[in-house]
mmCIF file of C-alpha atoms in Angstrom:
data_model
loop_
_atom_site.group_PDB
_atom_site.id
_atom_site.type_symbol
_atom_site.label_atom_id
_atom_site.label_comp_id
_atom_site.label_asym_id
_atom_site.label_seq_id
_atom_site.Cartn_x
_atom_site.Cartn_y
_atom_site.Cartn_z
ATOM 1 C CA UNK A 1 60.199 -59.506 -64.457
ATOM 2 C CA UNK A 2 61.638 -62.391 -62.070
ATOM 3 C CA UNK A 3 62.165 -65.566 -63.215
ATOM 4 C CA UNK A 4 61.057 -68.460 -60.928
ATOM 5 C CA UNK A 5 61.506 -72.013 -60.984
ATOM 6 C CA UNK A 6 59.454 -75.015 -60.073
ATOM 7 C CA UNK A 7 57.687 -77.873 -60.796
ATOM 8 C CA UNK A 8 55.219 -77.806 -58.075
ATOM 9 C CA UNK A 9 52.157 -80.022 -57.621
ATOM 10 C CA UNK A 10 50.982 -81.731 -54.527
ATOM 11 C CA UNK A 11 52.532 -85.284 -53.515
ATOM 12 C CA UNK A 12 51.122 -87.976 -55.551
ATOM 13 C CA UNK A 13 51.273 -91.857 -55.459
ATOM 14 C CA UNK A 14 55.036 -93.025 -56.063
ATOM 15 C CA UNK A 15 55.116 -95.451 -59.348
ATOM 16 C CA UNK A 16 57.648 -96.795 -61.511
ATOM 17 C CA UNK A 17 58.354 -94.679 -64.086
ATOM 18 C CA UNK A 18 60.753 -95.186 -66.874
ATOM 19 C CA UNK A 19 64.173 -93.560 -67.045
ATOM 20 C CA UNK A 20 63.264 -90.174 -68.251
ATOM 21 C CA UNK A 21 63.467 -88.864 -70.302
ATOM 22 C CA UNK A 22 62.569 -91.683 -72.416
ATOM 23 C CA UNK A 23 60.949 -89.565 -75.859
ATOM 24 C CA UNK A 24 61.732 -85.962 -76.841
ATOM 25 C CA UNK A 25 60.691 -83.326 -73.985
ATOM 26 C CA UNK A 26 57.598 -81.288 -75.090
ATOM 27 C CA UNK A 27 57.398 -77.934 -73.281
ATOM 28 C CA UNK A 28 54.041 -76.290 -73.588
ATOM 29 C CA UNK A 29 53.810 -72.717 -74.008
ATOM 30 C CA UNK A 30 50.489 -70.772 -73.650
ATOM 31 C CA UNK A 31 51.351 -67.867 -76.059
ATOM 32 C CA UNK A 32 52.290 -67.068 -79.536
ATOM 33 C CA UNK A 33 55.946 -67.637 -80.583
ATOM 34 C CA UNK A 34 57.956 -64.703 -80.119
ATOM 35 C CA UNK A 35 56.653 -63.532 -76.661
ATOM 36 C CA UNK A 36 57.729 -63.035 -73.460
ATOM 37 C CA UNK A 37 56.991 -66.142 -72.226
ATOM 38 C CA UNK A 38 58.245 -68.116 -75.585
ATOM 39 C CA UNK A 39 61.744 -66.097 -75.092
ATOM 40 C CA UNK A 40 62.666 -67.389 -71.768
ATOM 41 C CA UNK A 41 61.613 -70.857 -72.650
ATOM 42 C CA UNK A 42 63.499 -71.108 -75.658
ATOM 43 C CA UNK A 43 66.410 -69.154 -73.302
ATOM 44 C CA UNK A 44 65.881 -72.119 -70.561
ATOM 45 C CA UNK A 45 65.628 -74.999 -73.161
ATOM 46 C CA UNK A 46 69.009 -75.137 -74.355
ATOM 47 C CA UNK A 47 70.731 -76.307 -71.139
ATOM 48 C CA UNK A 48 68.026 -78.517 -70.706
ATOM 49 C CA UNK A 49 69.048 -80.107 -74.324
ATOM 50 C CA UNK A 50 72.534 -80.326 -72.843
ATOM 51 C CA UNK A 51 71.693 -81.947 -69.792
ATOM 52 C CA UNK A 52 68.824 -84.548 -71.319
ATOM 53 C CA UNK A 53 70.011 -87.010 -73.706
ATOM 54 C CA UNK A 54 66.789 -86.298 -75.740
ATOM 55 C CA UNK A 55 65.093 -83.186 -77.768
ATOM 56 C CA UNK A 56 63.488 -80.561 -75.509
ATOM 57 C CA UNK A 57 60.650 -79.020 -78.305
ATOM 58 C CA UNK A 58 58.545 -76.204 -77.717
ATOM 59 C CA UNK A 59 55.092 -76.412 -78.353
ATOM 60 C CA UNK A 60 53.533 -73.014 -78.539
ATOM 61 C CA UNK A 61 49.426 -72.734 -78.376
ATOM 62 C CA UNK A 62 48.665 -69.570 -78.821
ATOM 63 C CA UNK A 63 46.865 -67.306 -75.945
ATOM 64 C CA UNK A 64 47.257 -63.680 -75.233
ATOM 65 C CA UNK A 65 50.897 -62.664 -74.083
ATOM 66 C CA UNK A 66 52.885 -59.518 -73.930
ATOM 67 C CA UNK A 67 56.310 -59.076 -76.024
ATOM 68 C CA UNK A 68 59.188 -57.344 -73.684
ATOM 69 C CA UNK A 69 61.962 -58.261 -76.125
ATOM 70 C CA UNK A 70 60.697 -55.848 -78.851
ATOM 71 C CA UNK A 71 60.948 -52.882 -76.717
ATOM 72 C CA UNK A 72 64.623 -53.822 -75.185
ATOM 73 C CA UNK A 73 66.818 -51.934 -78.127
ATOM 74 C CA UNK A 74 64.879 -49.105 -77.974
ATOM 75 C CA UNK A 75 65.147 -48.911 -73.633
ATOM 76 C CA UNK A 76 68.689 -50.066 -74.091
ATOM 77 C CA UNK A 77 69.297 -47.081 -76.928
ATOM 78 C CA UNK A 78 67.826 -44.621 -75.328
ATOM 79 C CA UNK A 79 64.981 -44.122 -77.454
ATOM 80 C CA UNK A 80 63.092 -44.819 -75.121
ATOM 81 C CA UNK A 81 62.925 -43.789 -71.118
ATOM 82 C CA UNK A 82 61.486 -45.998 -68.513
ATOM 83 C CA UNK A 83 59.370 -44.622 -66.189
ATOM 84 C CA UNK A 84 59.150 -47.547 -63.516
ATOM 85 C CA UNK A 85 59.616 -51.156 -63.093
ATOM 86 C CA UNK A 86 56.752 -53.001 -61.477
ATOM 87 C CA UNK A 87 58.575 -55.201 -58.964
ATOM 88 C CA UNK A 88 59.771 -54.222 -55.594
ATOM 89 C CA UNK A 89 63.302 -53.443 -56.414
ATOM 90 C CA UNK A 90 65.133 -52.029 -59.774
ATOM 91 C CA UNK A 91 66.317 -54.406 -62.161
ATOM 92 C CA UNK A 92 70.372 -54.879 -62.824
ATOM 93 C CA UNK A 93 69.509 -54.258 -66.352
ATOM 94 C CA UNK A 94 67.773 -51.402 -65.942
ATOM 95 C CA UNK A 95 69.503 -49.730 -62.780
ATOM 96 C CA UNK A 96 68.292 -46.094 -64.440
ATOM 97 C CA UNK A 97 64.590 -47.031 -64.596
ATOM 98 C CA UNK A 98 62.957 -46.442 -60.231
ATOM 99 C CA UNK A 99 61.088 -49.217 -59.100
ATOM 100 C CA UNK A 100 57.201 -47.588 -59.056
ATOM 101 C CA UNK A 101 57.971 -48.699 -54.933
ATOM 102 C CA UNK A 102 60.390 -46.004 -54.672
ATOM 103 C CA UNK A 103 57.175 -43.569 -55.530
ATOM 104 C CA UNK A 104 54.496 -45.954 -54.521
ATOM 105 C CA UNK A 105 55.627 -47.615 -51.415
ATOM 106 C CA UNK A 106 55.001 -50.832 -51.418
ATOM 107 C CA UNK A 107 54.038 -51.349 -54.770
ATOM 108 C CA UNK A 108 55.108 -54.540 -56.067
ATOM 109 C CA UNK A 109 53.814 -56.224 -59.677
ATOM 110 C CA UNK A 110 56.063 -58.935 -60.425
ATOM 111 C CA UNK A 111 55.834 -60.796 -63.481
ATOM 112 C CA UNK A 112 57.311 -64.721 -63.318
ATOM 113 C CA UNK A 113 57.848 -67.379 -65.086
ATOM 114 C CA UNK A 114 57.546 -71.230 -63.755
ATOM 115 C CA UNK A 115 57.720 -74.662 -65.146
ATOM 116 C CA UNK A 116 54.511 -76.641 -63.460
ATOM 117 C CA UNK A 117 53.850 -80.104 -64.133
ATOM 118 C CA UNK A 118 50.663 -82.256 -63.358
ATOM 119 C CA UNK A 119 49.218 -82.783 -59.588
ATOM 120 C CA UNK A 120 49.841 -86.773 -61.311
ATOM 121 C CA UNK A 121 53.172 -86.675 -62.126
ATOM 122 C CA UNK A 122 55.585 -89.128 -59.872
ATOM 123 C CA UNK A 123 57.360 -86.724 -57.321
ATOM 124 C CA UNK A 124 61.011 -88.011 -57.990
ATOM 125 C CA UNK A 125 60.441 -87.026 -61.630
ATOM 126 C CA UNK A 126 59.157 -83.464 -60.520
ATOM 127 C CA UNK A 127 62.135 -83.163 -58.017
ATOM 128 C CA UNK A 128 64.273 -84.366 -61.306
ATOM 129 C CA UNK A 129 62.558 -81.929 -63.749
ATOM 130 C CA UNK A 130 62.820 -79.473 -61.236
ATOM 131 C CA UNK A 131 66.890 -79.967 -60.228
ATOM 132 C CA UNK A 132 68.033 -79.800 -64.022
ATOM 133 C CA UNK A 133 65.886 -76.842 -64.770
ATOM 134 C CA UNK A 134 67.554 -75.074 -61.304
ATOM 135 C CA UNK A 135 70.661 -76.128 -62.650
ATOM 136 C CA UNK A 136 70.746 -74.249 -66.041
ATOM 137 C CA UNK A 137 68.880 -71.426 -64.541
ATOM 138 C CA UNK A 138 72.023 -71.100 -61.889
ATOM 139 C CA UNK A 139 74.008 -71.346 -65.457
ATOM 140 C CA UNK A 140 76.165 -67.824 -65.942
ATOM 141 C CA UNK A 141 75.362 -67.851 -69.582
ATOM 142 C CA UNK A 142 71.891 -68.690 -68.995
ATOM 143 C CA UNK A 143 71.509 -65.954 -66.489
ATOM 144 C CA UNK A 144 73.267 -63.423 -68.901
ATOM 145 C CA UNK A 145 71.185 -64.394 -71.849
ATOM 146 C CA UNK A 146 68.161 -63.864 -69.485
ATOM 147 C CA UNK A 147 69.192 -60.711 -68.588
ATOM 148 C CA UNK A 148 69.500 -59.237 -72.073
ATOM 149 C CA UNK A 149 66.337 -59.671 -73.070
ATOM 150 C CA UNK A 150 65.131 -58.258 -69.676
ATOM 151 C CA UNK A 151 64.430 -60.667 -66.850
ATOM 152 C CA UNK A 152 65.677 -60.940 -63.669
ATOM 153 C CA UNK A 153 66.661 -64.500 -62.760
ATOM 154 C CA UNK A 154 65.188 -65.688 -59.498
ATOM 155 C CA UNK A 155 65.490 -69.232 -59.371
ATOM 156 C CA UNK A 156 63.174 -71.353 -56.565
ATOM 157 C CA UNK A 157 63.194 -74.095 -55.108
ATOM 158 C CA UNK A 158 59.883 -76.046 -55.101
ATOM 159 C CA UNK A 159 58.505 -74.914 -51.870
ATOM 160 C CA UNK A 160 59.028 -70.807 -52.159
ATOM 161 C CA UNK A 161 57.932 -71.389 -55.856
ATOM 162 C CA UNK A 162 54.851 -73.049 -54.726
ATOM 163 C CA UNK A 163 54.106 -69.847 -51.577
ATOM 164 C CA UNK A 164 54.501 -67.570 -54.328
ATOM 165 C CA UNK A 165 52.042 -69.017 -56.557
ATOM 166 C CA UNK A 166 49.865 -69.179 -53.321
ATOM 167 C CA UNK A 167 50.358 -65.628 -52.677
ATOM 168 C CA UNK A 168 49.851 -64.126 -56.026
ATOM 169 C CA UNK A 169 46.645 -66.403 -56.158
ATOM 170 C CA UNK A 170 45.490 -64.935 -52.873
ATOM 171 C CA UNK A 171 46.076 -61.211 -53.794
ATOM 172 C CA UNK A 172 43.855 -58.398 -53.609
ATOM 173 C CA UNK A 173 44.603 -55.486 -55.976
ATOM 174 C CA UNK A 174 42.043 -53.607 -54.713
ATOM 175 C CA UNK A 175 44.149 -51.077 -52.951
ATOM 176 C CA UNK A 176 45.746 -50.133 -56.703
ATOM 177 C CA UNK A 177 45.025 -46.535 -57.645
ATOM 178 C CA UNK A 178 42.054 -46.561 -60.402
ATOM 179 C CA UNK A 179 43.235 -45.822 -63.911
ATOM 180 C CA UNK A 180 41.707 -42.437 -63.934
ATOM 181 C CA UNK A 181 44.219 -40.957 -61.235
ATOM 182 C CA UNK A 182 47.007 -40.752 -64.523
ATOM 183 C CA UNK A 183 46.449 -37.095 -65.835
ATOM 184 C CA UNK A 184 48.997 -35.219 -67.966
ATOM 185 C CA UNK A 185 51.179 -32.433 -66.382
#
């Protein structure tokens, strides 16, 4: 799974805005705790703490969401064997495990992660929000940490953050083998 970066929203009307931040950070996450998605928050909220004189909390409201860290150990151990990665290209973590691409050409699934904010918030806050977030994502610990539970740090500026969410929006699967074309050997 990459890991993007952005907070992208169209430009809005520039007002003055408190220092921020100004109150503890809430960060919104659309799935249970202990999920993917929860993971590389949590992962990305510590050098946020560091770098905001204020507490970054997580606010988890429960959706539907996968949970790649449980089957790490057992990819990691051996226990189990990975049969393909989804994105374009392998992962460092995984260099053993074929992108489906290499089988599939030009297959390409990738899973990301992004921090949006609303079409109404100022655009020098976004461009703030946005600049510490790239900053501990560009962190060596931060990527490590990332890449032990499985992720692939990719961070983005606003712009190529913003065409990828256009692009994935846009996409057609259609072309995608049906499920039935899986039979056993």
């Amino acid at each position: 799974m990459a890991l993007g970066l952005s907070v992208a929203s169209p430009p809005g009307v520039v007002r003055a805005q408190p220092t921020f931040p100004d109150r503890p950070v809430r960060i919104v996450v659309p799935f249970p705790p202990g999920g993917s998605y929860d993971v590389v928050t949590r992962l990305l909220s510590r050098p946020l703490q560091e770098a905001w004189p204020r507490r970054v909390v997580i606010d988890n409201r429960p959706g539907t969401g996968g949970n790649m860290p449980a089957c790490l150990p057992f990819l990691l151990d051996g226990k189990l064997t990975g049969l393909g990665i989804s994105s374009a290209d392998r992962f460092q973590t995984f260099p053993a495990v074929p992108a489906i691409a290499e089988t599939v050409p030009g297959f390409a699934m990738d899973s990301w992660y992004g921090v949006l904010a609303s079409a109404s918030t100022d655009p020098a806050l976004r461009a703030q929000i946005a600049g510490v977030a790239l900053a501990a994502l560009s962190q060596p610990a931060t990527a490590t940490a990332l890449r032990a539970q499985g992720y692939e740090p990719d961070p983005m500026e606003s712009a190529p953050f913003t065409s990828l969410l256009e692009r994935d929006a846009a996409r057609n699967w259609s072309p995608c083998p049906a499920p039935g074309w899986i039979r056993p050997a």
